[in-house]
Short mmCIF file of C-alpha atoms in Angstrom, two decimals:
data_model
loop_
_atom_site.label_atom_id
_atom_site.label_comp_id
_atom_site.label_asym_id
_atom_site.label_seq_id
_atom_site.Cartn_x
_atom_site.Cartn_y
_atom_site.Cartn_z
CA UNK A 1 17.30 23.31 32.13
CA UNK A 2 18.34 26.57 34.21
CA UNK A 3 16.65 29.76 36.81
CA UNK A 4 13.74 26.95 37.34
CA UNK A 5 12.56 27.79 33.54
CA UNK A 6 9.73 25.11 32.70
CA UNK A 7 9.82 22.84 30.28
CA UNK A 8 7.15 23.41 28.00
CA UNK A 9 8.18 27.04 28.07
CA UNK A 10 11.31 26.89 27.03
CA UNK A 11 10.49 25.07 24.33
CA UNK A 12 8.02 27.49 22.57
CA UNK A 13 10.10 29.94 23.20
CA UNK A 14 13.18 28.46 21.77
CA UNK A 15 11.02 27.12 18.76
CA UNK A 16 9.23 30.14 18.02
CA UNK A 17 13.49 31.33 17.46
CA UNK A 18 13.51 28.69 15.46
CA UNK A 19 10.79 29.43 13.15
CA UNK A 20 11.90 33.58 13.25
CA UNK A 21 15.99 32.08 11.91
CA UNK A 22 13.57 29.45 9.03
CA UNK A 23 12.20 33.31 7.52
CA UNK A 24 15.83 34.21 7.95
CA UNK A 25 15.72 36.95 10.95
CA UNK A 26 18.62 37.73 13.81
CA UNK A 27 17.55 35.25 16.84
CA UNK A 28 16.62 36.48 20.21
CA UNK A 29 19.26 34.89 22.73
CA UNK A 30 18.10 36.45 26.25
CA UNK A 31 15.77 33.95 28.72
CA UNK A 32 16.15 31.24 26.45
CA UNK A 33 18.93 28.84 28.62
CA UNK A 34 19.42 24.97 27.21
CA UNK A 35 21.51 21.81 28.65
CA UNK A 36 22.59 18.40 28.30
CA UNK A 37 19.08 17.48 29.38
CA UNK A 38 17.25 19.81 26.69
CA UNK A 39 19.65 19.11 23.38
CA UNK A 40 18.03 15.59 24.07
CA UNK A 41 14.60 16.50 24.08
CA UNK A 42 14.37 18.29 20.96
CA UNK A 43 17.55 15.36 19.29
CA UNK A 44 14.47 12.49 21.04
CA UNK A 45 11.01 14.60 18.80
CA UNK A 46 12.64 15.40 15.51
CA UNK A 47 12.97 11.59 15.90
CA UNK A 48 9.53 11.06 16.60
CA UNK A 49 8.05 13.78 14.27
CA UNK A 50 10.36 11.63 11.30
CA UNK A 51 8.61 8.63 12.00
CA UNK A 52 4.89 9.72 12.32
CA UNK A 53 5.87 12.35 8.84
CA UNK A 54 6.79 9.18 7.36
CA UNK A 55 4.12 7.14 8.20
CA UNK A 56 2.16 9.16 6.14
CA UNK A 57 2.65 8.22 3.27
CA UNK A 58 1.94 4.64 3.62
CA UNK A 59 -1.70 4.07 3.89
CA UNK A 60 -2.25 0.48 5.52
CA UNK A 61 -0.12 -2.27 6.04
CA UNK A 62 2.86 -0.46 6.50
CA UNK A 63 5.34 -2.16 8.43
CA UNK A 64 8.25 -0.02 11.63
CA UNK A 65 11.87 -0.45 10.14
CA UNK A 66 13.06 -0.05 13.49
CA UNK A 67 16.99 -0.49 12.26
CA UNK A 68 16.51 3.01 9.88
CA UNK A 69 17.33 4.01 13.84
CA UNK A 70 20.69 4.15 13.70
CA UNK A 71 20.91 5.50 10.55
CA UNK A 72 21.32 9.66 9.92
CA UNK A 73 23.34 10.54 13.04
CA UNK A 74 26.01 11.28 11.24
CA UNK A 75 24.01 14.82 9.86
CA UNK A 76 23.42 15.75 13.84
CA UNK A 77 27.62 14.79 14.28
CA UNK A 78 28.18 17.46 11.56
CA UNK A 79 26.31 19.52 13.03
CA UNK A 80 27.43 19.06 16.79
CA UNK A 81 31.04 20.27 15.16
CA UNK A 82 30.13 22.51 12.75
CA UNK A 83 28.72 24.34 16.54
CA UNK A 84 31.52 23.94 17.69
CA UNK A 85 34.10 25.09 15.33
CA UNK A 86 31.66 28.24 15.04
CA UNK A 87 31.78 28.64 19.36
CA UNK A 88 30.12 31.43 20.33
CA UNK A 89 32.05 33.39 22.64
CA UNK A 90 30.65 36.92 22.71
CA UNK A 91 32.60 39.40 24.77
CA UNK A 92 31.77 43.16 26.29
CA UNK A 93 30.99 44.92 23.00
CA UNK A 94 30.08 42.07 20.77
CA UNK A 95 26.92 42.23 18.55
CA UNK A 96 24.32 41.19 20.55
CA UNK A 97 22.96 38.77 17.96
CA UNK A 98 26.20 36.43 19.14
CA UNK A 99 24.78 33.48 20.80
CA UNK A 100 25.95 32.67 23.64
CA UNK A 101 27.95 29.42 23.45
CA UNK A 102 28.35 26.63 21.73
CA UNK A 103 25.61 24.72 23.38
CA UNK A 104 22.49 28.05 22.63
CA UNK A 105 23.98 27.64 18.59
CA UNK A 106 23.32 23.45 18.35
CA UNK A 107 19.95 23.86 20.32
CA UNK A 108 19.04 26.82 17.99
CA UNK A 109 19.78 25.06 14.73
CA UNK A 110 18.29 22.28 16.43
CA UNK A 111 15.40 23.84 16.59
CA UNK A 112 15.19 25.43 13.40
CA UNK A 113 15.29 21.19 11.95
CA UNK A 114 11.68 20.76 14.19
CA UNK A 115 9.66 23.37 13.12
CA UNK A 116 11.17 22.95 9.04
CA UNK A 117 10.29 18.96 10.39
CA UNK A 118 6.29 20.10 11.04
CA UNK A 119 5.35 22.15 9.23
CA UNK A 120 6.71 21.14 5.97
CA UNK A 121 6.99 17.05 6.38
CA UNK A 122 3.77 17.32 7.61
CA UNK A 123 2.60 19.80 3.99
CA UNK A 124 4.48 17.23 1.83
CA UNK A 125 2.86 14.42 2.88
CA UNK A 126 -0.42 15.39 2.41
CA UNK A 127 0.23 17.32 -0.89
CA UNK A 128 1.72 13.53 -2.00
CA UNK A 129 -1.62 11.63 -1.48
CA UNK A 130 -3.38 14.38 -3.14
CA UNK A 131 -4.57 14.57 -6.72
CA UNK A 132 -2.34 16.77 -7.07
CA UNK A 133 0.81 15.34 -6.89
CA UNK A 134 1.14 12.89 -9.97
CA UNK A 135 -0.03 15.66 -11.76
CA UNK A 136 3.58 18.25 -10.86
CA UNK A 137 5.91 15.31 -12.57
CA UNK A 138 8.43 14.06 -11.97
CA UNK A 139 11.15 16.73 -11.88
CA UNK A 140 8.36 18.17 -9.72
CA UNK A 141 7.49 15.64 -6.86
CA UNK A 142 12.16 16.36 -6.88
CA UNK A 143 12.13 19.77 -6.31
CA UNK A 144 9.52 19.32 -3.86
CA UNK A 145 11.21 16.59 -2.22
CA UNK A 146 15.16 18.89 -2.04
CA UNK A 147 13.69 22.33 -0.60
CA UNK A 148 13.46 21.32 2.69
CA UNK A 149 16.86 19.78 2.49
CA UNK A 150 17.41 23.49 0.88
CA UNK A 151 16.37 25.55 2.78
CA UNK A 152 17.63 24.19 5.21
CA UNK A 153 21.39 24.12 4.69
CA UNK A 154 20.95 27.42 3.93
CA UNK A 155 19.26 28.85 8.02
CA UNK A 156 22.03 26.77 9.40
CA UNK A 157 24.86 28.29 7.31
CA UNK A 158 23.52 32.02 7.32
CA UNK A 159 22.19 31.03 11.16
CA UNK A 160 26.55 30.37 12.08
CA UNK A 161 27.81 33.17 10.00
CA UNK A 162 25.29 35.68 12.00
CA UNK A 163 25.90 33.88 15.88
CA UNK A 164 29.27 32.39 15.06
CA UNK A 165 31.81 34.58 16.90
CA UNK A 166 33.49 36.75 14.42
CA UNK A 167 37.47 35.85 15.15
CA UNK A 168 36.33 32.85 13.36
CA UNK A 169 34.65 33.24 10.48
CA UNK A 170 38.00 32.14 9.00
CA UNK A 171 36.27 28.63 10.18
CA UNK A 172 32.94 29.14 7.90
CA UNK A 173 35.24 27.57 4.88
CA UNK A 174 35.21 24.90 6.33
CA UNK A 175 32.30 24.19 8.45
CA UNK A 176 30.63 24.72 4.54
CA UNK A 177 32.68 22.01 3.89
CA UNK A 178 30.93 19.88 5.68
CA UNK A 179 28.03 20.52 5.63
CA UNK A 180 28.35 20.07 2.55
CA UNK A 181 29.75 17.31 3.21
CA UNK A 182 27.08 16.00 3.93
CA UNK A 183 24.32 16.94 1.95
CA UNK A 184 26.06 14.66 -0.61
CA UNK A 185 26.86 11.92 1.69
CA UNK A 186 22.85 12.68 1.62
CA UNK A 187 21.44 11.67 -1.59
CA UNK A 188 24.12 8.67 -2.06
CA UNK A 189 23.10 6.82 1.09
CA UNK A 190 19.94 7.88 2.23
CA UNK A 191 18.74 6.18 5.71
CA UNK A 192 15.96 4.01 4.86
CA UNK A 193 12.91 4.83 5.55
CA UNK A 194 11.40 4.12 9.36
CA UNK A 195 8.54 2.36 7.54
CA UNK A 196 7.72 -0.30 5.26
CA UNK A 197 5.25 -1.83 2.89
CA UNK A 198 4.49 -5.43 4.69
CA UNK A 199 6.25 -7.32 1.49
CA UNK A 200 9.04 -5.70 1.42
CA UNK A 201 9.67 -5.37 5.35
CA UNK A 202 9.07 -9.47 5.11
CA UNK A 203 11.52 -9.91 2.02
CA UNK A 204 14.13 -7.29 3.82
CA UNK A 205 14.26 -9.27 7.79
CA UNK A 206 14.83 -12.22 5.50
CA UNK A 207 18.61 -13.50 5.63
CA UNK A 208 18.30 -16.79 3.07
CA UNK A 209 16.16 -16.59 0.56
CA UNK A 210 12.48 -18.94 1.52
CA UNK A 211 12.82 -22.41 0.82
CA UNK A 212 11.56 -24.31 -2.55
CA UNK A 213 7.86 -26.04 -1.83
CA UNK A 214 8.25 -29.38 -1.16
CA UNK A 215 6.03 -31.67 -2.48
CA UNK A 216 5.21 -35.23 -1.18
CA UNK A 217 2.96 -38.22 -2.64
CA UNK A 218 1.20 -37.68 0.91
CA UNK A 219 0.36 -34.12 0.72
CA UNK A 220 -0.57 -34.35 -3.05
CA UNK A 221 -2.98 -37.50 -2.20
CA UNK A 222 -4.65 -35.05 -0.11
CA UNK A 223 -5.46 -32.80 -2.63
CA UNK A 224 -8.75 -34.70 -4.07
CA UNK A 225 -9.69 -35.72 -0.44
CA UNK A 226 -9.52 -32.15 1.03
CA UNK A 227 -11.77 -30.82 -1.62
CA UNK A 228 -14.68 -33.62 -1.09
CA UNK A 229 -14.46 -31.84 2.38
CA UNK A 230 -14.65 -28.72 1.02
CA UNK A 231 -17.41 -29.75 -1.63
CA UNK A 232 -19.30 -31.85 1.75
CA UNK A 233 -19.17 -29.37 4.48
CA UNK A 234 -21.18 -26.55 1.08
CA UNK A 235 -24.69 -25.42 2.93
CA UNK A 236 -27.51 -26.74 0.89
CA UNK A 237 -29.81 -24.89 -1.04
CA UNK A 238 -33.15 -23.97 0.19
CA UNK A 239 -36.19 -24.55 -1.87
CA UNK A 240 -37.50 -21.08 -2.84
CA UNK A 241 -34.64 -18.95 -1.57
CA UNK A 242 -31.48 -17.27 -4.99
CA UNK A 243 -28.81 -18.67 -3.15
CA UNK A 244 -25.29 -17.20 -4.11
CA UNK A 245 -22.99 -19.65 -3.78
CA UNK A 246 -18.98 -19.10 -5.15
CA UNK A 247 -15.43 -20.22 -5.64
CA UNK A 248 -12.03 -17.36 -5.51
CA UNK A 249 -9.21 -18.44 -7.53
CA UNK A 250 -5.65 -17.94 -6.66
CA UNK A 251 -3.16 -19.71 -8.77
CA UNK A 252 -0.44 -17.52 -8.98
CA UNK A 253 2.50 -18.59 -5.32
CA UNK A 254 5.22 -16.37 -4.31
CA UNK A 255 2.22 -13.13 -4.99
CA UNK A 256 1.13 -11.66 -1.31
CA UNK A 257 -1.78 -10.13 -2.87
CA UNK A 258 -3.53 -12.10 -4.54
CA UNK A 259 -4.54 -14.22 -0.57
CA UNK A 260 -5.15 -10.63 0.35
CA UNK A 261 -7.80 -10.43 -2.29
CA UNK A 262 -8.91 -13.60 -1.99
CA UNK A 263 -9.71 -13.55 1.29
CA UNK A 264 -11.53 -9.80 0.72
CA UNK A 265 -13.85 -11.09 -1.87
CA UNK A 266 -14.74 -14.05 0.51
CA UNK A 267 -15.58 -11.59 3.83
CA UNK A 268 -17.69 -9.30 1.32
CA UNK A 269 -19.45 -12.09 0.23
CA UNK A 270 -20.38 -14.19 3.05
CA UNK A 271 -21.23 -11.32 5.19
CA UNK A 272 -22.95 -9.13 1.62
CA UNK A 273 -24.20 -11.80 -0.03
CA UNK A 274 -25.39 -14.00 2.57
CA UNK A 275 -23.02 -17.04 0.69
CA UNK A 276 -21.01 -17.51 4.46
CA UNK A 277 -21.23 -21.53 4.82
CA UNK A 278 -21.16 -21.37 0.97
CA UNK A 279 -17.94 -20.67 -0.54
CA UNK A 280 -14.99 -22.81 -2.00
CA UNK A 281 -11.50 -21.40 -1.67
CA UNK A 282 -8.25 -22.36 -4.03
CA UNK A 283 -5.60 -21.11 -3.68
CA UNK A 284 -1.15 -21.37 -4.09
CA UNK A 285 0.82 -20.29 -1.29
CA UNK A 286 3.42 -21.61 0.41
CA UNK A 287 2.23 -20.93 3.86
CA UNK A 288 -1.32 -22.54 3.01
CA UNK A 289 -0.27 -25.39 1.39
CA UNK A 290 -1.30 -28.42 3.45
CA UNK A 291 -4.99 -26.99 4.79
CA UNK A 292 -6.36 -25.21 1.57
CA UNK A 293 -6.97 -26.92 -1.82
CA UNK A 294 -5.28 -25.84 -4.68
CA UNK A 295 -5.76 -23.48 -7.46
CA UNK A 296 -5.23 -26.00 -11.14
CA UNK A 297 -7.46 -25.89 -13.02
CA UNK A 298 -9.00 -29.70 -12.48
CA UNK A 299 -9.02 -28.58 -8.58
CA UNK A 300 -11.15 -25.68 -10.26
CA UNK A 301 -13.37 -27.89 -12.45
CA UNK A 302 -14.11 -30.55 -9.35
CA UNK A 303 -14.71 -27.43 -7.29
CA UNK A 304 -17.82 -26.35 -10.39
CA UNK A 305 -19.10 -29.41 -10.54
CA UNK A 306 -18.77 -30.22 -6.87
CA UNK A 307 -20.77 -26.43 -6.18
CA UNK A 308 -23.27 -27.86 -9.02
CA UNK A 309 -24.63 -30.31 -7.23
CA UNK A 310 -25.53 -28.88 -4.29
CA UNK A 311 -26.50 -25.52 -5.59
CA UNK A 312 -30.36 -25.36 -8.08
CA UNK A 313 -28.47 -24.78 -11.09
CA UNK A 314 -32.22 -23.52 -12.00
CA UNK A 315 -32.62 -21.16 -8.77
CA UNK A 316 -29.04 -20.65 -7.45
CA UNK A 317 -26.07 -17.71 -8.22
CA UNK A 318 -22.29 -19.33 -8.88
CA UNK A 319 -20.12 -16.08 -7.86
CA UNK A 320 -16.55 -17.39 -9.24
CA UNK A 321 -13.47 -14.39 -9.07
CA UNK A 322 -9.93 -15.52 -10.37
CA UNK A 323 -7.56 -12.99 -9.57
CA UNK A 324 -3.62 -13.63 -11.11
CA UNK A 325 -1.13 -12.31 -13.19
CA UNK A 326 -2.74 -12.17 -17.16
CA UNK A 327 -1.05 -12.43 -20.45
CA UNK A 328 -2.24 -10.93 -23.36
CA UNK A 329 -4.20 -14.57 -25.58
CA UNK A 330 -6.05 -14.10 -21.84
CA UNK A 331 -4.42 -17.01 -19.92
CA UNK A 332 -4.40 -16.41 -16.35
CA UNK A 333 -1.05 -17.15 -15.32
CA UNK A 334 -0.44 -19.64 -12.72
CA UNK A 335 2.51 -20.43 -10.11
CA UNK A 336 3.43 -22.68 -8.01
CA UNK A 337 7.06 -24.56 -8.41
CA UNK A 338 8.20 -27.72 -8.16
CA UNK A 339 4.52 -27.98 -8.70
CA UNK A 340 3.13 -27.18 -12.36
CA UNK A 341 0.14 -25.76 -12.96
CA UNK A 342 -1.29 -24.77 -16.03
CA UNK A 343 -2.81 -21.55 -17.16
CA UNK A 344 -6.87 -21.96 -16.99
CA UNK A 345 -7.76 -19.61 -20.33
CA UNK A 346 -11.88 -18.40 -20.41
CA UNK A 347 -12.15 -21.21 -23.19
CA UNK A 348 -11.52 -24.07 -20.13
CA UNK A 349 -13.83 -21.15 -17.85
CA UNK A 350 -16.86 -21.81 -20.61
CA UNK A 351 -16.09 -25.27 -20.77
CA UNK A 352 -16.89 -26.70 -17.84
CA UNK A 353 -19.47 -24.27 -15.77
CA UNK A 354 -21.05 -25.44 -19.18
CA UNK A 355 -21.05 -29.37 -18.69
CA UNK A 356 -21.50 -28.48 -14.73
CA UNK A 357 -25.02 -27.14 -16.05
CA UNK A 358 -24.53 -24.02 -14.09
CA UNK A 359 -27.69 -21.89 -15.65
CA UNK A 360 -26.89 -17.91 -13.79
CA UNK A 361 -23.70 -17.25 -13.75
CA UNK A 362 -21.49 -13.65 -12.24
CA UNK A 363 -17.31 -14.07 -13.13
CA UNK A 364 -14.61 -11.24 -12.18
CA UNK A 365 -11.99 -11.62 -13.35
CA UNK A 366 -9.41 -9.32 -12.11
CA UNK A 367 -5.85 -9.55 -14.03
CA UNK A 368 -3.92 -7.78 -17.18
CA UNK A 369 -5.38 -8.27 -20.55
CA UNK A 370 -8.21 -9.37 -19.00
CA UNK A 371 -11.16 -8.04 -21.37
CA UNK A 372 -9.24 -11.58 -23.04
CA UNK A 373 -12.31 -13.24 -21.93
CA UNK A 374 -14.94 -10.22 -21.79
CA UNK A 375 -16.60 -12.53 -25.60
CA UNK A 376 -15.59 -16.28 -24.38
CA UNK A 377 -17.72 -16.18 -20.70
CA UNK A 378 -20.29 -13.83 -21.96
CA UNK A 379 -24.31 -15.25 -22.45
CA UNK A 380 -28.15 -14.05 -21.15
CA UNK A 381 -27.57 -15.51 -17.76
CA UNK A 382 -24.16 -14.09 -16.82
CA UNK A 383 -22.56 -11.54 -15.71
CA UNK A 384 -18.32 -10.43 -16.21
CA UNK A 385 -16.65 -7.81 -15.37
CA UNK A 386 -12.51 -7.98 -15.31
CA UNK A 387 -10.46 -5.86 -13.68
CA UNK A 388 -8.63 -4.49 -17.89
CA UNK A 389 -9.75 -4.47 -21.33
CA UNK A 390 -8.16 -6.98 -23.67
CA UNK A 391 -5.44 -4.43 -24.56
CA UNK A 392 -4.05 -2.35 -20.91
CA UNK A 393 -2.41 -4.54 -18.28
CA UNK A 394 -4.61 -3.11 -14.67
CA UNK A 395 -2.61 -1.80 -11.60
CA UNK A 396 -1.49 -3.04 -7.96
CA UNK A 397 -1.08 -6.46 -8.29
CA UNK A 398 3.40 -6.14 -7.01
CA UNK A 399 5.29 -7.30 -4.70
CA UNK A 400 3.67 -4.08 -2.43
CA UNK A 401 0.57 -3.63 -2.87
CA UNK A 402 -1.93 -4.31 -0.12
CA UNK A 403 -4.55 -4.98 -3.26
CA UNK A 404 -4.39 -5.11 -6.87
CA UNK A 405 -6.41 -1.93 -7.98
CA UNK A 406 -10.10 -3.27 -8.82
CA UNK A 407 -10.18 -5.42 -5.75
CA UNK A 408 -9.56 -2.26 -3.30
CA UNK A 409 -12.20 -0.44 -5.21
CA UNK A 410 -14.62 -3.10 -6.20
CA UNK A 411 -14.69 -5.44 -3.44
CA UNK A 412 -13.20 -3.46 -0.63
CA UNK A 413 -14.63 -0.31 -0.88
CA UNK A 414 -17.93 -0.25 -3.36
CA UNK A 415 -20.13 -3.54 -2.34
CA UNK A 416 -18.72 -3.62 1.24
CA UNK A 417 -20.36 -0.73 1.95
CA UNK A 418 -21.80 0.99 -0.94
CA UNK A 419 -23.62 -1.37 -3.85
CA UNK A 420 -25.41 -5.11 -3.82
CA UNK A 421 -25.31 -4.33 -7.45
CA UNK A 422 -22.67 -5.33 -9.39
CA UNK A 423 -23.34 -3.27 -12.03
CA UNK A 424 -22.67 -0.13 -9.99
CA UNK A 425 -19.77 -1.16 -8.19
CA UNK A 426 -17.87 -1.32 -10.70
CA UNK A 427 -19.36 1.92 -13.17
CA UNK A 428 -18.06 3.05 -9.62
CA UNK A 429 -14.95 1.42 -9.53
CA UNK A 430 -13.89 3.21 -13.15
CA UNK A 431 -13.79 6.08 -11.91
CA UNK A 432 -12.39 5.22 -8.87
CA UNK A 433 -9.35 2.86 -10.72
CA UNK A 434 -8.98 6.00 -13.02
CA UNK A 435 -7.78 8.73 -10.85
CA UNK A 436 -5.30 5.59 -8.78
CA UNK A 437 -3.65 4.79 -11.59
CA UNK A 438 -3.00 8.41 -12.83
CA UNK A 439 -1.63 9.75 -9.24
CA UNK A 440 0.32 6.48 -9.10
CA UNK A 441 2.02 7.60 -12.87
CA UNK A 442 0.41 4.64 -14.70
CA UNK A 443 2.26 5.03 -18.31
CA UNK A 444 1.10 2.02 -20.33
CA UNK A 445 -2.63 3.24 -21.13
CA UNK A 446 -5.85 2.99 -18.33
CA UNK A 447 -6.51 0.01 -17.71
CA UNK A 448 -10.41 0.10 -18.72
CA UNK A 449 -12.30 -2.57 -16.80
CA UNK A 450 -15.02 -3.89 -18.89
CA UNK A 451 -18.43 -5.43 -17.74
CA UNK A 452 -20.90 -7.41 -19.28
CA UNK A 453 -24.07 -8.46 -18.55
CA UNK A 454 -26.55 -10.37 -20.11
CA UNK A 455 -30.16 -9.03 -19.94
CA UNK A 456 -32.47 -12.38 -18.05
CA UNK A 457 -29.14 -12.22 -15.17
CA UNK A 458 -29.95 -8.50 -14.32
CA UNK A 459 -33.46 -9.48 -14.20
CA UNK A 460 -32.24 -12.31 -11.85
CA UNK A 461 -29.49 -10.44 -9.87
CA UNK A 462 -32.55 -7.25 -9.53
CA UNK A 463 -34.50 -10.06 -7.23
CA UNK A 464 -31.81 -11.27 -5.88
CA UNK A 465 -30.51 -7.99 -4.03
CA UNK A 466 -34.75 -7.09 -3.31
CA UNK A 467 -33.85 -10.06 -0.62
CA UNK A 468 -31.12 -9.09 -0.10
CA UNK A 469 -32.20 -5.35 1.47
CA UNK A 470 -35.77 -7.17 2.50
#
């Protein structure tokens, strides 16, 4: 580094001059020392800043993409070549603005880039997660993204013109061509992000598509004994206590978000509503094909009947959460290929509950067009709530989603910590979902979550909340 200068002090001086260069001011070369080790340090710091800033764009569930570290080096090599072409070799009587050499010029370019990455990168990441980001529009977001690239390029070229050897300025056109080529290649083949959504990372890491599921006779015959065992393991009803029993149902295999939402709902109901040991889970998922009851209409009907035999049907409450894709005709989509699984309809669920004789019902449907379920299920002893109305899609049920917008706001946020009232949680969740859908750019209208609460179930749930709070 030269002159026994402390590394920290030298770094601060270089960053200060890099900031000055970003503002198109002449650098001050005195007391600036560099060398291979210091240049490597700046390259490493710039890499770490890129990793840290890019992580801010993901709220949760991000996976580190180490392969991204192998990309993007072409721009650095072009910068090294450009500094060599402009290699300043100051002589007596030359303007003091000239750099001491190519290494100093390269170091200052790296310091300039590091300053911009720290300041603008952090500001852009925070802005991207704010409510204002969705209001600037697509072209506004593109302009904000282009600013650092154009600013850095212009500042770098200005630095080279001012500090390069004047006899070499005839090569400036060649340097411009190289820099322009680097910028164009950045847009034609942009470097991958250092972070990816967990599901996207898992999909990209697979060399081949996942093998098709296979259902043999033994596997199929395990289902009914497994469901019977789960029903038998339910905790018994406590006389004089309004217990909460739960059933969660996720019939669409291939969308990890539905399994995650099911787990969150199970956890919240167990911890907040004293339902631990009183719940059944039905999921269609490749990883749970041998240990979890499948989410089929027949299994759901049997699960309801099984819970009805364990609970006090006049005293206890049955909570059911269904999560999947939804159709405009009200059907809840199911997928478990090659097994054919019929979709569940609100009329099916109403009939099974009536046949089982279950009185107090809380039903939650997290799906598109779920408002179709309100009228068929509504009643004086029923609370039914949905992630959307009958005319709109819900949001957050894709492969890159950690949770659906409804599941996150309703269960992971409101019911987990803020309230034990389904009505209060739903009211608060509606506002949060509306804001998040606008920020995410949902272009087919507000999902408009719905809720219908019967008079008798409202009073009964109030008594249940008083017991849980006490």
